[in-house]
mmCIF file of C-alpha atoms in Angstrom:
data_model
loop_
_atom_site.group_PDB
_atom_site.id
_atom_site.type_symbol
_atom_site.label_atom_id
_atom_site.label_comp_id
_atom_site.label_asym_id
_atom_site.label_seq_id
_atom_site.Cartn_x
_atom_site.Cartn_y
_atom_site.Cartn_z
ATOM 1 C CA UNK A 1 43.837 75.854 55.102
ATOM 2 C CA UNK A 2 41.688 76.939 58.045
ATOM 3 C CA UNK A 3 43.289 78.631 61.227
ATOM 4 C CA UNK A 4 41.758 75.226 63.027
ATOM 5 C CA UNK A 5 43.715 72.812 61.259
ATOM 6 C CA UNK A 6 46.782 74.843 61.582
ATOM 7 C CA UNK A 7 46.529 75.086 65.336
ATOM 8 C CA UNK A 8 45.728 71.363 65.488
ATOM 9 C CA UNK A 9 48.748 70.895 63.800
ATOM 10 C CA UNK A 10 51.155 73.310 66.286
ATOM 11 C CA UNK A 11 49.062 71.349 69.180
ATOM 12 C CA UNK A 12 49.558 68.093 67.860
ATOM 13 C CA UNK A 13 53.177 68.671 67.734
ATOM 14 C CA UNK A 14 53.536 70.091 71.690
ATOM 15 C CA UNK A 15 51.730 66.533 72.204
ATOM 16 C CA UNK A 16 53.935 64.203 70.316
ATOM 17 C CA UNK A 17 57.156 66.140 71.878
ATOM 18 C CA UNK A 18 55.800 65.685 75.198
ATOM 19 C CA UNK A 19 55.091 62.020 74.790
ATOM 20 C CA UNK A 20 58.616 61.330 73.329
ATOM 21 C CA UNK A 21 59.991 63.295 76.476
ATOM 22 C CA UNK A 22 57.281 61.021 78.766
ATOM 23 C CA UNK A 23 57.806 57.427 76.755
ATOM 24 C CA UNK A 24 61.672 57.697 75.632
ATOM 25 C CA UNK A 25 63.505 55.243 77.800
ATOM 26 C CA UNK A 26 67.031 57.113 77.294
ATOM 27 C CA UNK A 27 65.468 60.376 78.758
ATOM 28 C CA UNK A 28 64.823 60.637 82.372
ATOM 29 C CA UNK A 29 62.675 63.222 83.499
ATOM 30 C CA UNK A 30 63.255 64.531 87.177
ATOM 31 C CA UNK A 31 60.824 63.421 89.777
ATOM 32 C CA UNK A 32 58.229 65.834 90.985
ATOM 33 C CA UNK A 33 56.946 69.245 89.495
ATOM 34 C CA UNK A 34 58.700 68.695 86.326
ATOM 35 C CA UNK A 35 57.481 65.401 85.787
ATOM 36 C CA UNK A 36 54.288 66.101 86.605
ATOM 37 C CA UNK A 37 53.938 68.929 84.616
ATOM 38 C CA UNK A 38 55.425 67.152 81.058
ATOM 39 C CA UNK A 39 52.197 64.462 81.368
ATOM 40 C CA UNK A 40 49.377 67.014 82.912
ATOM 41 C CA UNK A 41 50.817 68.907 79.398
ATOM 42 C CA UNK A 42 50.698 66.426 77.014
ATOM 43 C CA UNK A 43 47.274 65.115 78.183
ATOM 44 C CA UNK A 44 45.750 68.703 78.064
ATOM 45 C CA UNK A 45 47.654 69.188 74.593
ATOM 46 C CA UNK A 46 45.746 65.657 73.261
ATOM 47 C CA UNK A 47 42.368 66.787 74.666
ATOM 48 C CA UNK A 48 42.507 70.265 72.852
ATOM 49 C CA UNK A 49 43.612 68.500 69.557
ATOM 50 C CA UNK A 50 40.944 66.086 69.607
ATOM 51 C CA UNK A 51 38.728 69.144 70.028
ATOM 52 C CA UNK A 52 40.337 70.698 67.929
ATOM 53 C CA UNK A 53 40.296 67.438 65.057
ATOM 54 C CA UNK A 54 36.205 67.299 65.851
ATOM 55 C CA UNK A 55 35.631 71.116 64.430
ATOM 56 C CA UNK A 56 37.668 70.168 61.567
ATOM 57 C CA UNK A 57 34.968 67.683 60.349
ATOM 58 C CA UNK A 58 32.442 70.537 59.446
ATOM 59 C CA UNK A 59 35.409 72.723 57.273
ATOM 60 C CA UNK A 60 35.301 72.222 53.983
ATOM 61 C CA UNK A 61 36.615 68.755 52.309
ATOM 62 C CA UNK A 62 35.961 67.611 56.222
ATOM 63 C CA UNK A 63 34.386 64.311 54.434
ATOM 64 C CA UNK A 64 36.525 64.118 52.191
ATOM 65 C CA UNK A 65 38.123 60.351 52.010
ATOM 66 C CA UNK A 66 42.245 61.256 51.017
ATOM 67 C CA UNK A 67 43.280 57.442 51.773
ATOM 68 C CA UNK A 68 40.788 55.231 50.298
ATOM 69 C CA UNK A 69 41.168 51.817 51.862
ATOM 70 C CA UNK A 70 40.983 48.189 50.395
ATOM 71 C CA UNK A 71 37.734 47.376 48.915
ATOM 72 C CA UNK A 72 37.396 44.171 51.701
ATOM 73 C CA UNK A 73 37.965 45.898 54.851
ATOM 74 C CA UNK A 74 34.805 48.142 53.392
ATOM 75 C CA UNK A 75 32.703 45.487 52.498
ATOM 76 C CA UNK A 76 33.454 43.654 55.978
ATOM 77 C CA UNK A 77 32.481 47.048 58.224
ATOM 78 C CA UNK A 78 30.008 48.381 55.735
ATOM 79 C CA UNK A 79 28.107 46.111 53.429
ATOM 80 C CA UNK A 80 25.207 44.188 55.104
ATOM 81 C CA UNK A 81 25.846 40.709 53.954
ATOM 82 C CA UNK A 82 29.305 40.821 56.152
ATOM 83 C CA UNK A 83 26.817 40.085 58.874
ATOM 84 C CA UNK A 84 27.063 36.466 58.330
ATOM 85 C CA UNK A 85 31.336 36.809 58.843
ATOM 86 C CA UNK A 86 30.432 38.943 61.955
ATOM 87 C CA UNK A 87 27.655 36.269 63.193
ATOM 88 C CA UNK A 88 29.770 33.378 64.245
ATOM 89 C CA UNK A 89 32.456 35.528 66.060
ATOM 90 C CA UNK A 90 29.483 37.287 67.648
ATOM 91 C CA UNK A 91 28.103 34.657 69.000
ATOM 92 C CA UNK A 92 31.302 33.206 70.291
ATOM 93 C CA UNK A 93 32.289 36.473 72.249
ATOM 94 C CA UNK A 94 28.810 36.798 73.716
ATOM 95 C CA UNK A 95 28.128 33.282 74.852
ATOM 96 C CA UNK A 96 31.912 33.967 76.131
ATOM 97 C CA UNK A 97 30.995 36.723 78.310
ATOM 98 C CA UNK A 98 27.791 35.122 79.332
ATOM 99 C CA UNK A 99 29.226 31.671 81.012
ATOM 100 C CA UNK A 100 31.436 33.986 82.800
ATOM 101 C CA UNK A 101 28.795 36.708 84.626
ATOM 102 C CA UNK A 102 26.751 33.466 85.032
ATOM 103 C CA UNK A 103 29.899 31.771 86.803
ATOM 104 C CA UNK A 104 30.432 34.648 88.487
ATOM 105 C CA UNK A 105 26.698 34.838 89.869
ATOM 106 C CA UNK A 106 26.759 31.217 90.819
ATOM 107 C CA UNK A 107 30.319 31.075 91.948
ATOM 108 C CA UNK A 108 31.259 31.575 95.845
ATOM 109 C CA UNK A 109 32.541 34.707 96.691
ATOM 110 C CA UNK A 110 31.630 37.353 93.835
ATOM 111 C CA UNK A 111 27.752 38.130 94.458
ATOM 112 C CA UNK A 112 27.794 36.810 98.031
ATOM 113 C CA UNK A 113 30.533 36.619 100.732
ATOM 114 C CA UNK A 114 30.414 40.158 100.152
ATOM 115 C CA UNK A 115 32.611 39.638 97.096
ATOM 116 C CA UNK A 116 35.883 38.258 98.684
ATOM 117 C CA UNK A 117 36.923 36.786 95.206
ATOM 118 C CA UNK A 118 37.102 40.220 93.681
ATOM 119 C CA UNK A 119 38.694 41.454 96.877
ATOM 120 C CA UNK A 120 41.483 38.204 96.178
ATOM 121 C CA UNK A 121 42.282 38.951 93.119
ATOM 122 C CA UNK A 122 42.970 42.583 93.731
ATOM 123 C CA UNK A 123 45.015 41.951 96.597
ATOM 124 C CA UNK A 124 47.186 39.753 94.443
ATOM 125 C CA UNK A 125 47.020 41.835 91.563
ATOM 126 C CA UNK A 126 48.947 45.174 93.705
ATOM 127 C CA UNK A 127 51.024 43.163 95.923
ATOM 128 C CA UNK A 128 54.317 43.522 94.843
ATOM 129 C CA UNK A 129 56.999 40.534 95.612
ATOM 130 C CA UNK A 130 60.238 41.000 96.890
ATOM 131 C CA UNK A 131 62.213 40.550 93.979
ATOM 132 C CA UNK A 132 60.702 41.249 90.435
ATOM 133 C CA UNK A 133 58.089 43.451 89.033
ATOM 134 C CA UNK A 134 54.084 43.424 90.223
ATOM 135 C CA UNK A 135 51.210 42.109 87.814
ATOM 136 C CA UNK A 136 50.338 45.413 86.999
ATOM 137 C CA UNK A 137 52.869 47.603 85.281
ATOM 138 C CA UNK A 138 51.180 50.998 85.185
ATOM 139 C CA UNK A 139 51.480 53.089 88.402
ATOM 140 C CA UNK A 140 48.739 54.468 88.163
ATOM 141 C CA UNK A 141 46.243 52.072 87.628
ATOM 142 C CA UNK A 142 47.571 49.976 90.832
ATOM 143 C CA UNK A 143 46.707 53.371 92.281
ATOM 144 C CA UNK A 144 43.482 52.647 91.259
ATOM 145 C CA UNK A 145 42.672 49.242 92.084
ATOM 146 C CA UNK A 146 44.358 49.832 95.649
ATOM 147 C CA UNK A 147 42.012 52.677 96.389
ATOM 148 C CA UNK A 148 39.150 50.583 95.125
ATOM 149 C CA UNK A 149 40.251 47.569 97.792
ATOM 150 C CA UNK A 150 41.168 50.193 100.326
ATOM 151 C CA UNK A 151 37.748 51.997 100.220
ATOM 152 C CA UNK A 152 35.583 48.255 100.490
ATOM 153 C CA UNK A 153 34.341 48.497 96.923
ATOM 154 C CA UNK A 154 34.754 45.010 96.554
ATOM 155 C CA UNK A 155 31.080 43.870 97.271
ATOM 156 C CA UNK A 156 29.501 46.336 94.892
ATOM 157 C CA UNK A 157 32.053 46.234 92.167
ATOM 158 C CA UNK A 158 31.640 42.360 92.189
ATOM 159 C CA UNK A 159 27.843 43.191 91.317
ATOM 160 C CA UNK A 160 29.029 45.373 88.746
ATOM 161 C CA UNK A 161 31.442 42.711 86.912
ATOM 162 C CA UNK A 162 29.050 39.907 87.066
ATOM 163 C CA UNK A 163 25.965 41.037 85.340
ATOM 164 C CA UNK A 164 28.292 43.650 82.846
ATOM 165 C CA UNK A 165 29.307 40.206 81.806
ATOM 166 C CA UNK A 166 26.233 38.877 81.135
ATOM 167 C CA UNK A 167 24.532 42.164 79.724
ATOM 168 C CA UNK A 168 27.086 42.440 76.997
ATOM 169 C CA UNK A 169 26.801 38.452 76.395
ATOM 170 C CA UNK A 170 23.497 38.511 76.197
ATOM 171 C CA UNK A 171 23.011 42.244 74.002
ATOM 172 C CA UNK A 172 25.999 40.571 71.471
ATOM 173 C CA UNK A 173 24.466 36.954 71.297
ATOM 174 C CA UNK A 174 20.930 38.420 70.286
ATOM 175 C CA UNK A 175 22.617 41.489 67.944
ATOM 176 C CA UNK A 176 21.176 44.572 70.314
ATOM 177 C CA UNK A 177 23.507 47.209 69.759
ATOM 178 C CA UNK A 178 26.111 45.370 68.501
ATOM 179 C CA UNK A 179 29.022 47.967 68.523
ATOM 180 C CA UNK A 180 28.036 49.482 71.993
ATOM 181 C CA UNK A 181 28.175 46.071 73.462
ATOM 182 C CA UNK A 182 31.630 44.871 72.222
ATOM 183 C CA UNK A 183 33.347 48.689 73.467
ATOM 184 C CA UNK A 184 32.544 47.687 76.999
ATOM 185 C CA UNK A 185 32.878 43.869 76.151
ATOM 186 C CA UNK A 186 36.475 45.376 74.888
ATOM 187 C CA UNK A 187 37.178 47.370 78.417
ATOM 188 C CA UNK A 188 36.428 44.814 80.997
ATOM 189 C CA UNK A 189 38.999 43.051 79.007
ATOM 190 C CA UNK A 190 41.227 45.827 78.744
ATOM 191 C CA UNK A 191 41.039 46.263 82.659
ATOM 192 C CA UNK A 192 41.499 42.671 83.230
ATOM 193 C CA UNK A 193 44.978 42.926 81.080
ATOM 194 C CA UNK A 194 45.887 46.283 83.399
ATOM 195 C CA UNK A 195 45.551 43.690 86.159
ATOM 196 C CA UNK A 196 48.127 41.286 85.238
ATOM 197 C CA UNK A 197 45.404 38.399 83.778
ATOM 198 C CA UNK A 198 45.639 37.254 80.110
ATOM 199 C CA UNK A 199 43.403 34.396 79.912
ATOM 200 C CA UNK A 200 41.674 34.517 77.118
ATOM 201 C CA UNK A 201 41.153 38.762 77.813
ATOM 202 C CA UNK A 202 43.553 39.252 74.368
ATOM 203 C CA UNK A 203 41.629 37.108 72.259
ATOM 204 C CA UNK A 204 38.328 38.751 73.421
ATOM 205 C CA UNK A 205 39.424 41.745 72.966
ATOM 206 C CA UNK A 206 41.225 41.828 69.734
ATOM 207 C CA UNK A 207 37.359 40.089 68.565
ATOM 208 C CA UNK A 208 35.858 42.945 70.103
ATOM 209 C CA UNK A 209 37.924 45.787 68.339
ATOM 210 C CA UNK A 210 36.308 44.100 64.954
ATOM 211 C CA UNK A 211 32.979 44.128 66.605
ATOM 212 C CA UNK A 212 33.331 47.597 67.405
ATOM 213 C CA UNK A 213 34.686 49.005 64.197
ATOM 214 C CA UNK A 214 31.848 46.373 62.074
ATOM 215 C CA UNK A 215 28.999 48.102 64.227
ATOM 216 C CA UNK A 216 26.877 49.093 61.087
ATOM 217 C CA UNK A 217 26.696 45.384 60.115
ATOM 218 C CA UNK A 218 27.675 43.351 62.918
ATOM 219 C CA UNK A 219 24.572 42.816 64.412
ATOM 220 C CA UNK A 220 22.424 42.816 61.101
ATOM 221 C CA UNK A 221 21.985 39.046 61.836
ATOM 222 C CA UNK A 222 20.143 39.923 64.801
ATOM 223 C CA UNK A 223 18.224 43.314 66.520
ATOM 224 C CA UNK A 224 20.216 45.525 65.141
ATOM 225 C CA UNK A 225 18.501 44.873 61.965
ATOM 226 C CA UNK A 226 15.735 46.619 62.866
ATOM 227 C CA UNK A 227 16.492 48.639 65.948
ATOM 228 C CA UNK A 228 19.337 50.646 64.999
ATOM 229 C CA UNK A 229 17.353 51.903 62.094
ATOM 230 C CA UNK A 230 14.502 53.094 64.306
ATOM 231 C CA UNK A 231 17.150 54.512 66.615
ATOM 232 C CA UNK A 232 19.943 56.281 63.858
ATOM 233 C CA UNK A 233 22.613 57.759 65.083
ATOM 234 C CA UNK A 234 23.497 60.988 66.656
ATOM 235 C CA UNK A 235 24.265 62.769 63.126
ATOM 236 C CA UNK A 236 21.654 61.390 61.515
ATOM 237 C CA UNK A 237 18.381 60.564 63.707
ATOM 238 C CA UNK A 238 15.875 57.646 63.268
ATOM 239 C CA UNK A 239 12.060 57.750 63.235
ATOM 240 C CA UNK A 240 12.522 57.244 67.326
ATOM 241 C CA UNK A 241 15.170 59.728 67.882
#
């Protein structure tokens, strides 16, 4: 056993004690420096493993498959002809995102109005009501979303929504870079569930996470047929690359 794999493992367990400490309900940590330095720890302890975890894959028996997995799940993210179970779902995630960056774009108050809508929906998403809990749970991504409001990036950000939308629509309904497409697809949904707004955002993205994880074949029923392999990947080039 390499000395990598056995500081992963020493690394891996500072990590998951600091997350039980961070996570446990029944333990309180004490507010300021301790606090603060339990999570700046375990985040810098789950960086270094995952660096850690990514050397590991050029040791020997690095590629080596322990847990085999069922024979379907392999033929649905890795044989081509799974394209045509990928196609329909495809299609209705991109069409999906593309009524609503067109909506958006056509829609008072996102592109023009110097996007108040966005701006709205911020606003209600930090504003926290008298009695109860806020639509966002996680401190600090109202953090986030406040400074964003605070700092005017409404009008820009509104831009930025509105034809993300429609570039991942558009890149999933035609199959160009299938897998690429669906990740971001999968965190504008993501960031729409941090702000309190379901919708149809766990749907989408539970769709996407297949998308994501069927990128090889995904989009075989479209551009990826041909383009990613011109284009490869970045351990193992194409003709372009």
């Amino acid at each position: 056993m390499t000395e990598t794999r056995n500081l992963a493992k020493v690394v891996g367990a500072a990590a998951g004690i600091l997350l039980f400490l961070i996570v446990n309900p029944w333990i309180t940590l004490p507010e300021g420096a301790v606090s603060q330095v339990v999570t700046v720890g375990f985040w810098l302890s789950f960086a270094i493993l995952l660096v850690l975890l990514f050397q590991e894959r050029n040791q020997p028996g690095g590629e080596t498959v322990e847990v085999e997995g069922p024979a379907f799940t392999r033929f649905l993210f890795g044989n081509k002809a799974a394209g045509l179970f990928w196609l329909p779902i495809r299609l209705f995630v991109g069409f999906a995102w593309l009524e609503a960056g067109f909506h958006k774009l056509t829609s008072d108050g996102w592109i023009n109005n110097g996007g108040a809508a966005l701006a709205a929906y911020w606003t209600k998403a930090v504003t926290i009501p008298e009695s109860g809990r806020g639509a966002i749970t996680y401190d600090w991504y109202q953090t986030f979303i406040q400074a964003l409001l605070d700092g005017g990036h409404a009008q820009w950000f509104a831009w930025l929504i509105t034809f993300g939308e429609m570039a991942v629509g558009i890149a999933l309904i035609v199959g160009l870079l299938t897998g690429i497409a669906a990740f971001f697809g999968a965190t504008m949904n993501m960031s729409f569930l941090l702000a309190g707004s379901a919708s149809t955002n766990p749907i989408m993205f539970a769709l996407a996470v297949g998308l994501i994880l069927a990128w090889k074949v995904a989009g075989y029923y479209g551009l990826d047929r041909y383009v990613l392999p011109l284009l490869g990947t970045p351990w193992h080039p194409g003709p372009v690359s």
